[in-house]
Structures are given as C-alpha cells and as structure tokens.
C-alpha cells in the first residue's frame, strides 16, 4: 500500500494555517488600536478627507473591513484545522485571493502606522502601552505555541536517540531545548508588562483640565474652568494670546473660526489672526454657542450635560487672563498655560511674556502658577518669582536630560504621550514631576498611572476623576505567582505527553516455527540425527511433552499419521 501524506503534514498546508493565524493576529491588534484611541479617529478622518477631498468616516469603514478580514481568517484557520485531520484542502483560487488580501492588509497595516507615527509621534507611547496591555493574553499564547513546537523537537531528538547507540548528542540537544523553554518563560518574568507594578501602587496622578472641562463645556472659557473645579480637578490648562490692544486672553487656535461666531459678526475678518482684534471686538463674539451646535464630543447627545449647564455654555465670552486668574484663585486651582505669540508685526509681540508675567505676580498665586517658560526667560522667573512652579515643554522624540533640567532648576516636565516608562522613571528618580498630555481614555490613564507620572492633562475630567484604582493592574509578586503556575502546568503537560516506554533499539529476533513432530514422538522414538538414542533426563521438557501427547493419543486424539498428513 502506498502511504499518502496527510495534508496537515505538508509544508503548503502548514503555511496556509500560519498565514491565516498571522492575518488574524494583525487584524485583532489593528481593531484594538482604533478602538483604544477614541477621539483621535476624528482627527484621522479629517486628515484623510483634507488629503482626498472627500469627507467619509474612514476609520469606521477601515474597522468594518478589518473585522470582516479577521472573521474570514478565523474561519479559514478553523477549517484548515478540521480538514487537516480528515481530508485535503486545496482550493487554489481561494488560496490566491486570500494571499492577495493578506499582502494588501499587511501593507495597509504597517504603512498606516508609519504615517500615524510620522504625523503624531506621541502615538508611539499609546502603541507601546497597548502592546503591554494585550500581553495579558499574548504572553501565555506565545509561550504555549513555543512549548508545543519545542515538544515536537524533544520527541524528534528522543526518537533519534533511541535508534542509535551514541545517545549523548541527542540527549544534549534535548537538554538545550529544555533550557531554551525555561529561557522563554523567564523573558516575561524578567520583563513584566506595565500593569504588573513593583513595590507600592503609585499615587493617582493629579488631573489638569485641558482648556477646562472641555468635553462638557466650550474650551478655554470660564464655564469650562468652573465646571472642571466642580469635578475636583487639580488644575486648569489653557493657551494665552494677546489682543491688538495688549490684553492677554484665552484662545488656542490662531483664528476665531472654530470656537466663536466670528464668521457671522465679522464676515470679512473670519480668517484673520485672533490677535488682530481688539478686546472690545472680541467681547462681541459668542464663544459657547458653537459647542452646543457641534457637540464635538457627543456629550450633549449622551445626556452628560445638564440643561442648566447648557444655558451657561451658550452665553460664554472669550475670557481675559485677569478673569481666569480670579477664578483660579477662587477655586484654588493650579494654573498651567502656554504662551501663543502673535505675528512679529504685532505691536505687543515682544511684550507678551512681560505682560502675562506681571499679571501672574499680581494674582498672588505663587506656587499655583505652573509657568511653561522658555529657557530665555528662565532667569527672569528665578530672580523675580522663584516661588512659581517652573515647567519645561518637551517632546517625547527629543527629551531633555534629567540632570540638565535639575541644573537649570526646572521642576516639572510637560510632555506628550509618546514618553516611555523608562524615561518617566528617569525623571522621577531625579525628583522631577512629569505631566503628560492629552489623555482622555481611562485605560490609557491607568497605564500612565502605573508608569509613575505625577499629573496628566485631560479633556475627560468627569470620567477620570471617578477612578480610584487603575482599570487593569496587578502587583508583580502576584503576577510572578500566576506566571509561575502557568509554567508549571505547561511543564507537567510536556512531561505527561512524553512516551512512557522506549522502543528496544535492537532488531527483533525472528522466532523459529516449532515442528509438531517434535512434540509427537515418544521416548523410544527420540533419536539423535545419527540414530543414537537420547538418554532420559530428569525434568526434560520434551519428555513431558511426549507424555502429554501419548495421553492424548490414548484418549482418541489424532494419530501420528494424521498429524504427518496434515
């Protein structure tokens, strides 16, 4: 009979299963990323729409297509597993179509992450923390897959050792495989995920309301700052510009189009720089109605904004720095701000720092002022207001040296989400505070909490203020216990799955077929080959056999001739 190779043992069949699993895992991570970034999906849609010229929910479409590809990959993998045990699976056209989809998706996967990281380097930290989070399932999965593969290697080496007299090389190979397995187990134990914290649980980071409670009220308004205080925010972050007549005001964008009704009030000047208006003109604008009309975070549709708050929101004006400082003093908030300089031809371009600095000193807030100060103005701050908290703005792609910041007497590093845990710890070890912006997702806030940051800037103050523990966390000792138990279970499985008996390495001997005549002869007929009589021997087995046969003959059994004829 010709042995037909089972499909599950062919390279082509195994390759199909591997590709299905590869695409499935990529699809799962892709979906997890798009689900996890929240509001950034809207920015991605806008970026693609500006590039293509057509507005569509691109990320939603991408997530739906990824889900379909993932389902196809899962069903294909399961079918390959089943058919691998029963029948062949050879649909060449489907295989080629699937291979084309796989190539397209992998190109889309890696190119999209390349573009995202190029346009927004802070996503490096998000991706890193997401990978840490999903290690909850991937670490056991990869270790189990590795154990299955190494088990097959052990069985192979063991079989080779049985079939040869020189066993030592194969036994050494088995020992090496076991050491490799232990090494694979040690990797997660020595490099635990971010959520397996060591020592005491870090203190909850302080919450700085990004432009106020900007998910529930129009950003950079008194209503937003006041609402943030009601959610027990530690501080209020804003951006400061200066009007044409020298009044510092709260405004992030370079123009007034997005957050005011300037297009209705000053139709011909809607695209002008915000600093080109005098304060009297700015007071004619409404800075709250846009929030109700656009509902940028869907908080109104979600029922998160009360009717009373809606009434407050719709009448908001652009606040001045003086008004903001009064509220911060009243609510005892930390005040973190960034200076947005006007064009060089602006009459107060060179005086923005001095004007803002004087108003901050007059407020008497002292340490509650978190001054995001450039190095060129650092000496002024140290000399005239050393009690103010000195903050340096940093990029995660070009982080300043901790010792250098201590020498310059900075106290807090304000950095984007791209910063990694090791860099956070480096700053914390030197006694520097780390404020990370802008974190809205509870899972992401929880992971930065476990990374040891001292504060975060957030739009989602109403949600993060309710968290008293990280969403997913575990002490390292408990993580090590669970991981150790998992390793023991895998080791027991490996030991129990080994063959219990070894095959005799010697070639089995061929047994001679007994001659029935030997058992039928009597004592008198037992002759040697040369005709001599065999002497009786006590306990001789042939004698006993002949006696037994004689008895059978006496009882009517077959005769000797019958036996011979047969």
Coordinates of C-alpha atoms in Angstrom, one line a residue:
X1 CA 0.0 0.0 0.0
X2 CA 1.3 3.5 -0.9
X3 CA 1.4 5.8 2.1
X4 CA -0.4 9.1 1.3
X5 CA 0.9 12.1 3.2
X6 CA -1.7 13.7 5.3
X7 CA -2.3 17.4 4.3
X8 CA -1.6 18.6 7.8
X9 CA 2.0 17.4 7.5
X10 CA 2.7 19.1 4.2
X11 CA 4.6 22.4 4.1
X12 CA 1.9 24.1 1.9
X13 CA -0.8 23.2 4.3
X14 CA 1.1 24.4 7.4
X15 CA 1.9 27.6 5.5
X16 CA -1.7 28.3 4.9
X17 CA -2.5 27.8 8.6
X18 CA 0.4 30.1 9.6
X19 CA -0.8 32.9 7.2
X20 CA -4.3 32.6 8.5
X21 CA -3.1 33.0 12.0
X22 CA -0.8 35.8 11.1
X23 CA -3.5 37.8 9.5
X24 CA -5.9 37.1 12.3
X25 CA -3.5 38.5 14.9
X26 CA -2.7 41.6 12.9
X27 CA -6.4 42.2 12.5
X28 CA -7.1 41.9 16.2
X29 CA -4.3 44.4 17.1
X30 CA -5.5 46.8 14.4
X31 CA -9.0 46.8 15.7
X32 CA -7.8 47.1 19.3
X33 CA -5.8 50.2 18.3
X34 CA -8.6 52.0 16.6
X35 CA -11.0 51.3 19.4
X36 CA -8.5 52.4 22.0
X37 CA -7.5 55.9 20.6
X38 CA -11.0 57.4 20.9
X39 CA -11.2 60.9 19.6
X40 CA -8.1 60.6 17.5
X41 CA -10.2 58.7 15.0
X42 CA -11.9 62.0 14.1
X43 CA -8.6 63.7 13.5
X44 CA -7.5 60.8 11.2
X45 CA -10.8 61.1 9.3
X46 CA -10.2 64.9 8.9
X47 CA -6.6 64.3 7.7
X48 CA -7.7 61.8 5.1
X49 CA -10.6 64.0 4.0
X50 CA -8.3 67.0 3.5
X51 CA -5.9 64.9 1.5
X52 CA -8.5 63.2 -0.7
X53 CA -11.1 65.9 -0.8
X54 CA -14.0 63.7 0.2
X55 CA -15.4 63.5 3.8
X56 CA -16.2 60.0 4.9
X57 CA -16.0 58.0 8.2
X58 CA -12.8 56.4 7.0
X59 CA -11.7 54.9 10.3
X60 CA -15.2 53.3 10.8
X61 CA -15.0 51.8 7.3
X62 CA -11.5 50.6 8.0
X63 CA -12.6 48.9 11.2
X64 CA -15.5 47.2 9.5
X65 CA -13.3 45.8 6.7
X66 CA -10.7 44.7 9.3
X67 CA -13.4 42.9 11.2
X68 CA -14.5 41.0 8.0
X69 CA -10.9 40.1 7.2
X70 CA -10.5 38.9 10.8
X71 CA -13.6 36.7 10.7
X72 CA -12.5 35.2 7.4
X73 CA -9.1 34.4 8.8
X74 CA -10.6 32.8 11.9
X75 CA -13.0 30.6 9.9
X76 CA -10.2 29.7 7.5
X77 CA -7.8 28.8 10.3
X78 CA -10.5 26.6 12.0
X79 CA -11.4 24.9 8.7
X80 CA -7.8 24.2 8.0
X81 CA -7.5 22.6 11.4
X82 CA -10.5 20.4 10.7
X83 CA -9.7 19.4 7.2
X84 CA -6.1 18.7 8.2
X85 CA -7.4 15.7 10.2
X86 CA -9.9 14.5 7.7
X87 CA -9.3 15.5 4.1
X88 CA -7.3 17.6 1.8
X89 CA -7.9 21.3 1.4
X90 CA -6.8 22.5 -2.0
X91 CA -8.8 25.4 -3.4
X92 CA -6.1 27.2 -5.4
X93 CA -8.2 30.2 -6.5
X94 CA -9.4 30.9 -2.9
X95 CA -5.8 30.5 -1.6
X96 CA -4.5 33.0 -4.1
X97 CA -7.3 35.5 -3.3
X98 CA -6.6 35.1 0.4
X99 CA -2.9 35.6 -0.2
X100 CA -3.6 38.8 -2.1
X101 CA -5.9 40.1 0.7
X102 CA -3.1 39.2 3.2
X103 CA -0.5 41.2 1.3
X104 CA -2.8 44.2 0.9
X105 CA -3.7 44.2 4.6
X106 CA -0.1 43.9 5.8
X107 CA 0.9 46.8 3.6
X108 CA -2.0 48.8 4.9
X109 CA -1.2 47.9 8.5
X110 CA 2.4 48.9 8.5
X111 CA 2.1 51.9 6.2
X112 CA -0.7 53.3 8.3
X113 CA 1.3 53.0 11.5
X114 CA 4.3 54.6 9.7
X115 CA 2.2 57.6 8.7
X116 CA 0.5 57.9 12.1
X117 CA 3.8 57.9 13.9
X118 CA 5.3 60.4 11.4
X119 CA 2.3 62.8 11.8
X120 CA 1.8 62.2 15.5
X121 CA 4.9 60.8 17.3
X122 CA 3.0 60.7 20.6
X123 CA 1.2 57.6 19.4
X124 CA 4.4 55.7 20.0
X125 CA 3.6 55.7 23.7
X126 CA 0.0 54.7 23.0
X127 CA 1.1 51.7 20.9
X128 CA 3.7 50.7 23.5
X129 CA 1.1 50.7 26.3
X130 CA -1.4 48.9 24.2
X131 CA 1.1 46.1 23.5
X132 CA 1.8 46.0 27.2
X133 CA -1.9 45.7 27.9
X134 CA -2.6 42.9 25.5
X135 CA 0.3 40.9 26.9
X136 CA -2.3 39.7 29.3
X137 CA -3.3 37.2 26.6
X138 CA -0.4 37.2 24.2
X139 CA 2.3 36.1 26.6
X140 CA 0.6 32.9 27.6
X141 CA -0.4 32.3 24.0
X142 CA 3.1 32.6 22.6
X143 CA 4.7 30.6 25.4
X144 CA 2.2 27.8 24.8
X145 CA 2.9 27.9 21.0
X146 CA 6.6 27.8 21.7
X147 CA 6.1 24.9 24.1
X148 CA 4.2 22.9 21.5
X149 CA 6.9 23.4 18.9
X150 CA 9.7 22.5 21.4
X151 CA 7.8 19.4 22.5
X152 CA 7.9 18.2 18.9
X153 CA 11.6 18.9 18.8
X154 CA 12.1 16.9 22.0
X155 CA 10.2 13.9 20.6
X156 CA 12.3 14.1 17.4
X157 CA 15.6 14.1 19.4
X158 CA 14.3 11.4 21.7
X159 CA 13.4 9.1 18.7
X160 CA 16.8 9.7 17.2
X161 CA 18.5 8.8 20.5
X162 CA 16.6 5.6 20.7
X163 CA 17.6 4.5 17.2
X164 CA 21.3 4.9 17.7
X165 CA 24.0 3.6 20.1
X166 CA 25.6 7.0 20.6
X167 CA 22.8 8.9 22.5
X168 CA 24.8 11.7 24.0
X169 CA 24.5 14.3 21.2
X170 CA 20.7 13.9 21.1
X171 CA 20.4 14.0 24.9
X172 CA 22.4 17.2 24.9
X173 CA 20.0 18.5 22.3
X174 CA 17.1 17.7 24.5
X175 CA 18.8 19.5 27.4
X176 CA 19.3 22.5 25.2
X177 CA 15.7 22.6 24.2
X178 CA 14.6 22.4 27.9
X179 CA 17.0 25.3 28.7
X180 CA 15.5 27.3 25.8
X181 CA 12.0 26.7 27.1
X182 CA 13.0 27.9 30.6
X183 CA 14.6 31.0 29.0
X184 CA 11.4 31.7 27.1
X185 CA 9.5 31.5 30.4
X186 CA 11.9 33.9 32.1
X187 CA 11.6 36.6 29.5
X188 CA 8.1 37.8 30.7
X189 CA 9.1 37.2 34.3
X190 CA 12.2 39.5 34.0
X191 CA 10.5 42.0 31.7
X192 CA 6.9 42.2 33.1
X193 CA 4.2 44.2 31.4
X194 CA 3.5 47.7 32.5
X195 CA 0.4 46.7 34.5
X196 CA 2.4 44.4 36.8
X197 CA 3.8 47.1 39.0
X198 CA 6.6 46.6 41.5
X199 CA 6.5 48.0 45.0
X200 CA 3.6 50.1 46.2
X201 CA 0.8 51.2 43.8
X202 CA 1.8 54.7 42.6
X203 CA -0.3 57.6 43.7
X204 CA -3.0 58.7 41.4
X205 CA -1.8 61.4 39.0
X206 CA -3.2 64.8 39.6
X207 CA -5.8 65.9 36.9
X208 CA -5.2 69.1 34.9
X209 CA -8.4 70.0 33.0
X210 CA -7.3 70.6 29.4
X211 CA -8.8 74.0 28.5
X212 CA -11.2 73.3 31.3
X213 CA -13.8 70.5 31.3
X214 CA -13.8 70.7 27.5
X215 CA -15.9 67.7 26.9
X216 CA -18.8 69.2 28.8
X217 CA -18.3 73.0 28.2
X218 CA -16.7 75.2 25.5
X219 CA -13.0 75.1 25.8
X220 CA -11.0 78.0 27.2
X221 CA -14.0 79.6 28.8
X222 CA -14.8 80.5 32.4
X223 CA -17.7 77.9 32.3
X224 CA -15.2 75.2 31.4
X225 CA -12.8 76.1 34.2
X226 CA -15.5 76.4 36.7
X227 CA -17.0 73.0 35.8
X228 CA -13.6 71.4 36.0
X229 CA -13.3 72.6 39.6
X230 CA -16.6 71.0 40.4
X231 CA -15.1 67.7 39.3
X232 CA -12.2 68.2 41.7
X233 CA -9.7 69.0 39.1
X234 CA -6.2 69.8 40.5
X235 CA -5.6 72.4 37.9
X236 CA -6.7 74.2 34.7
X237 CA -4.6 74.3 31.5
X238 CA -5.1 77.0 28.8
X239 CA -3.5 78.9 26.0
X240 CA -2.8 82.6 26.2
X241 CA -2.8 85.1 23.3
X242 CA -2.8 88.8 23.3
X243 CA -5.2 91.2 21.6
X244 CA -4.3 94.0 19.3
X245 CA -4.7 96.5 22.2
X246 CA -2.5 94.4 24.6
X247 CA -5.0 92.4 26.6
X248 CA -4.0 88.7 27.3
X249 CA -6.9 86.4 26.5
X250 CA -7.6 82.7 26.5
X251 CA -7.6 81.2 23.0
X252 CA -5.9 78.1 21.4
X253 CA -6.4 78.5 17.7
X254 CA -4.7 81.1 15.6
X255 CA -8.1 82.2 14.2
X256 CA -11.5 82.5 15.9
X257 CA -13.5 80.5 13.3
X258 CA -13.7 77.2 15.1
X259 CA -14.7 78.4 18.6
X260 CA -16.7 81.6 18.0
X261 CA -19.3 83.1 15.7
X262 CA -16.8 85.4 14.1
X263 CA -18.0 84.5 10.6
X264 CA -21.4 86.0 11.4
X265 CA -20.2 89.1 13.3
X266 CA -17.1 90.0 11.3
X267 CA -17.7 88.2 8.0
X268 CA -14.8 89.7 6.2
X269 CA -12.3 89.1 9.0
X270 CA -13.2 85.5 9.9
X271 CA -9.8 84.2 8.7
X272 CA -7.7 86.8 10.4
X273 CA -5.4 86.1 13.3
X274 CA -7.1 86.2 16.7
X275 CA -4.6 88.7 17.9
X276 CA -5.6 91.2 15.2
X277 CA -8.8 92.0 17.1
X278 CA -9.1 94.5 19.9
X279 CA -10.7 93.3 23.1
X280 CA -13.9 95.3 22.6
X281 CA -14.4 93.5 19.3
X282 CA -13.7 90.1 20.9
X283 CA -16.3 90.9 23.5
X284 CA -18.9 91.0 20.8
X285 CA -18.3 87.3 19.9
X286 CA -20.1 84.3 21.4
X287 CA -17.6 81.6 22.5
X288 CA -20.1 79.0 23.7
X289 CA -22.9 78.5 21.1
X290 CA -20.6 76.6 18.7
X291 CA -20.2 73.9 21.4
X292 CA -23.9 73.3 21.6
X293 CA -24.3 73.3 17.8
X294 CA -21.4 70.9 17.0
X295 CA -21.4 68.8 20.2
X296 CA -17.8 67.8 19.4
X297 CA -17.6 65.0 22.0
X298 CA -21.2 63.9 21.7
X299 CA -21.6 64.7 25.4
X300 CA -24.9 66.5 24.9
X301 CA -26.4 63.7 22.8
X302 CA -25.2 61.3 25.5
X303 CA -27.0 63.2 28.2
X304 CA -23.9 64.2 30.1
X305 CA -24.6 68.0 30.0
X306 CA -27.5 69.3 32.1
X307 CA -29.9 71.9 30.9
X308 CA -28.5 74.3 33.5
X309 CA -25.0 73.8 32.1
X310 CA -26.3 74.2 28.5
X311 CA -27.7 77.6 29.5
X312 CA -24.4 78.6 31.0
X313 CA -22.4 77.3 28.0
X314 CA -24.4 79.2 25.3
X315 CA -23.7 82.6 26.7
X316 CA -19.9 82.3 27.1
X317 CA -17.5 85.0 26.0
X318 CA -13.7 84.9 25.3
X319 CA -12.2 85.4 28.8
X320 CA -9.2 87.6 29.6
X321 CA -6.3 86.3 31.6
X322 CA -7.4 88.5 34.6
X323 CA -10.8 86.8 34.7
X324 CA -9.2 83.4 34.5
X325 CA -6.8 84.2 37.3
X326 CA -9.6 85.4 39.5
X327 CA -11.5 82.1 39.0
X328 CA -8.3 80.0 39.6
X329 CA -7.7 81.9 42.9
X330 CA -11.3 81.4 44.0
X331 CA -11.3 77.7 43.2
X332 CA -7.7 77.1 44.4
X333 CA -6.6 75.6 41.2
X334 CA -3.2 75.1 39.6
X335 CA -2.9 77.3 36.5
X336 CA -0.8 75.8 33.7
X337 CA -0.6 77.9 30.5
X338 CA 1.2 78.1 27.2
X339 CA 2.0 81.4 25.5
X340 CA 0.9 81.7 21.9
X341 CA 2.9 84.6 20.4
X342 CA 1.3 86.9 17.8
X343 CA 2.9 87.7 14.4
X344 CA 6.2 89.6 14.5
X345 CA 4.5 92.8 13.3
X346 CA 2.1 92.8 16.2
X347 CA 2.6 95.8 18.5
X348 CA 2.9 93.5 21.6
X349 CA 4.8 90.6 20.1
X350 CA 7.9 91.3 22.3
X351 CA 5.9 92.2 25.3
X352 CA 3.6 89.1 25.7
X353 CA 5.8 87.4 28.3
X354 CA 6.3 90.6 30.4
X355 CA 2.6 91.4 30.4
X356 CA 1.5 87.9 31.4
X357 CA 4.3 87.6 34.0
X358 CA 3.2 90.8 35.7
X359 CA -0.4 89.8 35.9
X360 CA 0.6 86.4 37.3
X361 CA 2.7 88.1 40.0
X362 CA -0.1 90.5 40.9
X363 CA -2.5 87.5 41.3
X364 CA -0.5 86.3 44.3
X365 CA -1.0 82.6 43.3
X366 CA 2.7 81.9 43.6
X367 CA 3.2 78.1 43.5
X368 CA -0.2 77.6 41.9
X369 CA 1.2 79.2 38.8
X370 CA 2.8 76.5 36.6
X371 CA 4.7 78.7 34.2
X372 CA 5.6 76.9 31.0
X373 CA 8.7 79.0 30.5
X374 CA 11.3 79.0 27.7
X375 CA 14.9 78.9 28.8
X376 CA 15.4 82.5 27.6
X377 CA 13.0 83.7 30.3
X378 CA 14.0 81.3 33.0
X379 CA 16.5 83.6 34.7
X380 CA 13.8 86.3 35.0
X381 CA 11.4 83.8 36.6
X382 CA 14.0 82.6 39.0
X383 CA 15.0 86.1 40.0
X384 CA 11.6 87.8 40.3
X385 CA 9.2 84.9 41.1
X386 CA 11.2 81.9 42.3
X387 CA 8.0 80.7 44.1
X388 CA 6.3 80.0 40.8
X389 CA 6.5 76.4 39.5
X390 CA 8.8 76.2 36.6
X391 CA 7.7 73.9 33.8
X392 CA 9.6 72.9 30.6
X393 CA 7.8 71.8 27.5
X394 CA 9.3 68.7 25.9
X395 CA 8.8 66.4 23.0
X396 CA 8.9 62.6 23.5
X397 CA 11.2 62.4 20.4
X398 CA 13.7 64.8 21.9
X399 CA 13.7 64.5 25.7
X400 CA 16.0 66.8 27.7
X401 CA 18.5 65.2 30.1
X402 CA 17.2 65.0 33.7
X403 CA 20.4 66.2 35.2
X404 CA 20.5 69.2 32.9
X405 CA 16.9 70.2 34.0
X406 CA 18.0 70.0 37.6
X407 CA 20.9 72.3 36.9
X408 CA 18.5 74.7 35.2
X409 CA 16.2 74.4 38.2
X410 CA 13.1 73.2 36.3
X411 CA 10.6 71.3 38.4
X412 CA 8.1 69.7 36.0
X413 CA 8.4 68.2 32.5
X414 CA 5.3 68.7 30.4
X415 CA 5.5 66.1 27.6
X416 CA 3.2 64.3 25.1
X417 CA 2.0 60.7 25.4
X418 CA 5.0 59.3 23.4
X419 CA 7.2 59.2 26.6
X420 CA 8.1 55.7 27.7
X421 CA 8.1 54.3 31.2
X422 CA 11.9 54.2 31.5
X423 CA 12.1 57.9 30.7
X424 CA 9.3 58.7 33.2
X425 CA 11.2 56.8 35.9
X426 CA 14.5 58.6 34.9
X427 CA 12.8 62.0 35.6
X428 CA 11.1 60.8 38.8
X429 CA 14.3 59.4 40.1
X430 CA 15.8 62.9 40.0
X431 CA 12.8 64.4 41.8
X432 CA 11.2 66.0 38.7
X433 CA 7.5 65.9 38.1
X434 CA 6.1 64.6 34.8
X435 CA 2.8 65.9 33.3
X436 CA 1.6 64.0 30.2
X437 CA -0.9 65.4 27.8
X438 CA -3.6 64.9 26.5
X439 CA -5.0 61.7 28.0
X440 CA -8.8 61.0 27.7
X441 CA -9.1 57.2 27.7
X442 CA -9.4 55.5 31.1
X443 CA -7.3 52.6 30.0
X444 CA -4.5 54.9 28.9
X445 CA -4.7 57.0 32.0
X446 CA -4.5 53.8 34.1
X447 CA -1.3 52.7 32.3
X448 CA 0.4 56.1 32.7
X449 CA -0.7 56.0 36.3
X450 CA 1.2 52.7 36.7
X451 CA 4.1 54.3 34.9
X452 CA 4.5 56.8 37.7
X453 CA 3.6 60.1 36.1
X454 CA 2.7 62.8 38.6
X455 CA -0.1 64.5 36.6
X456 CA -1.9 64.3 33.3
X457 CA -3.8 66.8 31.2
X458 CA -7.2 65.6 30.1
X459 CA -10.4 66.7 28.4
X460 CA -12.2 63.9 30.2
X461 CA -12.1 65.2 33.7
X462 CA -15.6 64.0 34.6
X463 CA -14.6 60.3 33.9
X464 CA -11.0 60.2 35.1
X465 CA -11.9 61.9 38.4
X466 CA -14.1 58.9 39.3
X467 CA -11.3 56.4 39.1
X468 CA -9.8 55.4 42.4
X469 CA -7.8 52.5 41.0
X470 CA -6.3 51.7 37.6
X471 CA -8.5 49.6 35.4
X472 CA -6.1 46.7 35.0
X473 CA -3.2 46.3 37.4
X474 CA -1.5 43.6 39.5
X475 CA 1.4 43.5 41.9
X476 CA 4.5 42.0 40.5
X477 CA 4.6 39.3 43.2
X478 CA 1.1 38.1 42.2
X479 CA 1.9 38.3 38.5
X480 CA 5.0 36.2 39.1
X481 CA 2.9 33.6 41.1
X482 CA 0.4 33.3 38.3
X483 CA 3.1 33.1 35.6
X484 CA 4.9 30.5 37.6
X485 CA 1.8 28.4 38.0
X486 CA 1.2 28.6 34.2
X487 CA 4.8 27.5 33.6
X488 CA 4.4 24.5 36.0
X489 CA 1.2 23.5 34.2
X490 CA 2.9 23.6 30.8
X491 CA 5.9 21.6 32.2
X492 CA 3.6 18.9 33.6
X493 CA 1.8 18.7 30.3
X494 CA 5.2 18.3 28.5
X495 CA 6.3 15.6 30.9
X496 CA 3.0 13.7 30.7
X497 CA 2.9 13.8 26.9
X498 CA 6.2 12.0 26.5
X499 CA 6.2 8.3 25.7
X500 CA 6.4 6.1 28.8
X501 CA 8.2 3.2 27.3
X502 CA 11.2 3.2 25.0
X503 CA 11.4 1.0 21.9
X504 CA 14.1 -1.7 22.1
X505 CA 16.9 -0.4 19.9
X506 CA 17.9 -4.0 18.9
X507 CA 16.4 -5.6 15.9
X508 CA 13.7 -8.1 16.9
X509 CA 14.8 -11.7 16.5
X510 CA 12.9 -14.0 14.2
X511 CA 11.5 -16.9 16.1
X512 CA 11.7 -20.4 14.6
X513 CA 8.4 -22.1 13.9
X514 CA 8.1 -25.3 16.0
X515 CA 7.8 -28.7 14.3
X516 CA 4.8 -30.6 15.7
X517 CA 6.7 -33.9 15.2
X518 CA 9.0 -32.9 18.0
X519 CA 6.0 -32.9 20.3
X520 CA 4.5 -36.2 19.0
X521 CA 7.5 -38.5 19.4
X522 CA 7.6 -41.0 22.3
X523 CA 10.6 -41.6 24.5
X524 CA 11.5 -44.7 22.4
X525 CA 11.4 -42.7 19.2
X526 CA 13.6 -39.8 20.4
X527 CA 16.8 -40.4 18.4
X528 CA 19.6 -38.1 17.6
X529 CA 20.3 -37.3 14.0
X530 CA 22.9 -40.1 13.7
X531 CA 20.4 -42.7 15.1
X532 CA 21.6 -42.9 18.7
X533 CA 19.0 -42.9 21.5
X534 CA 18.7 -39.8 23.6
X535 CA 19.0 -40.7 27.3
X536 CA 16.3 -39.8 29.7
X537 CA 16.9 -36.6 31.5
X538 CA 15.0 -35.6 34.7
X539 CA 12.8 -32.6 34.1
X540 CA 13.3 -32.8 30.3
X541 CA 10.6 -30.7 28.7
X542 CA 10.5 -32.8 25.5
X543 CA 9.7 -35.9 27.6
X544 CA 6.9 -34.1 29.3
X545 CA 5.5 -33.0 26.0
X546 CA 5.7 -36.6 24.6
X547 CA 3.9 -38.0 27.7
X548 CA 1.2 -35.4 27.2
X549 CA 0.8 -36.3 23.5
X550 CA 0.7 -40.0 24.3
X551 CA -2.1 -39.4 26.7
X552 CA -4.0 -37.6 24.0
X553 CA -3.4 -40.4 21.6
X554 CA -4.7 -42.9 24.2
X555 CA -7.8 -40.8 24.6
X556 CA -8.7 -41.0 21.0
X557 CA -6.9 -37.9 19.6
X558 CA -5.4 -37.8 16.1
X559 CA -2.8 -40.5 15.2
X560 CA 0.8 -39.7 14.3
X561 CA 0.0 -40.5 10.6
X562 CA -2.9 -38.0 10.7
X563 CA -0.6 -35.4 12.1
X564 CA 2.0 -36.1 9.4
X565 CA -0.5 -35.9 6.7
X566 CA -1.7 -32.6 8.0

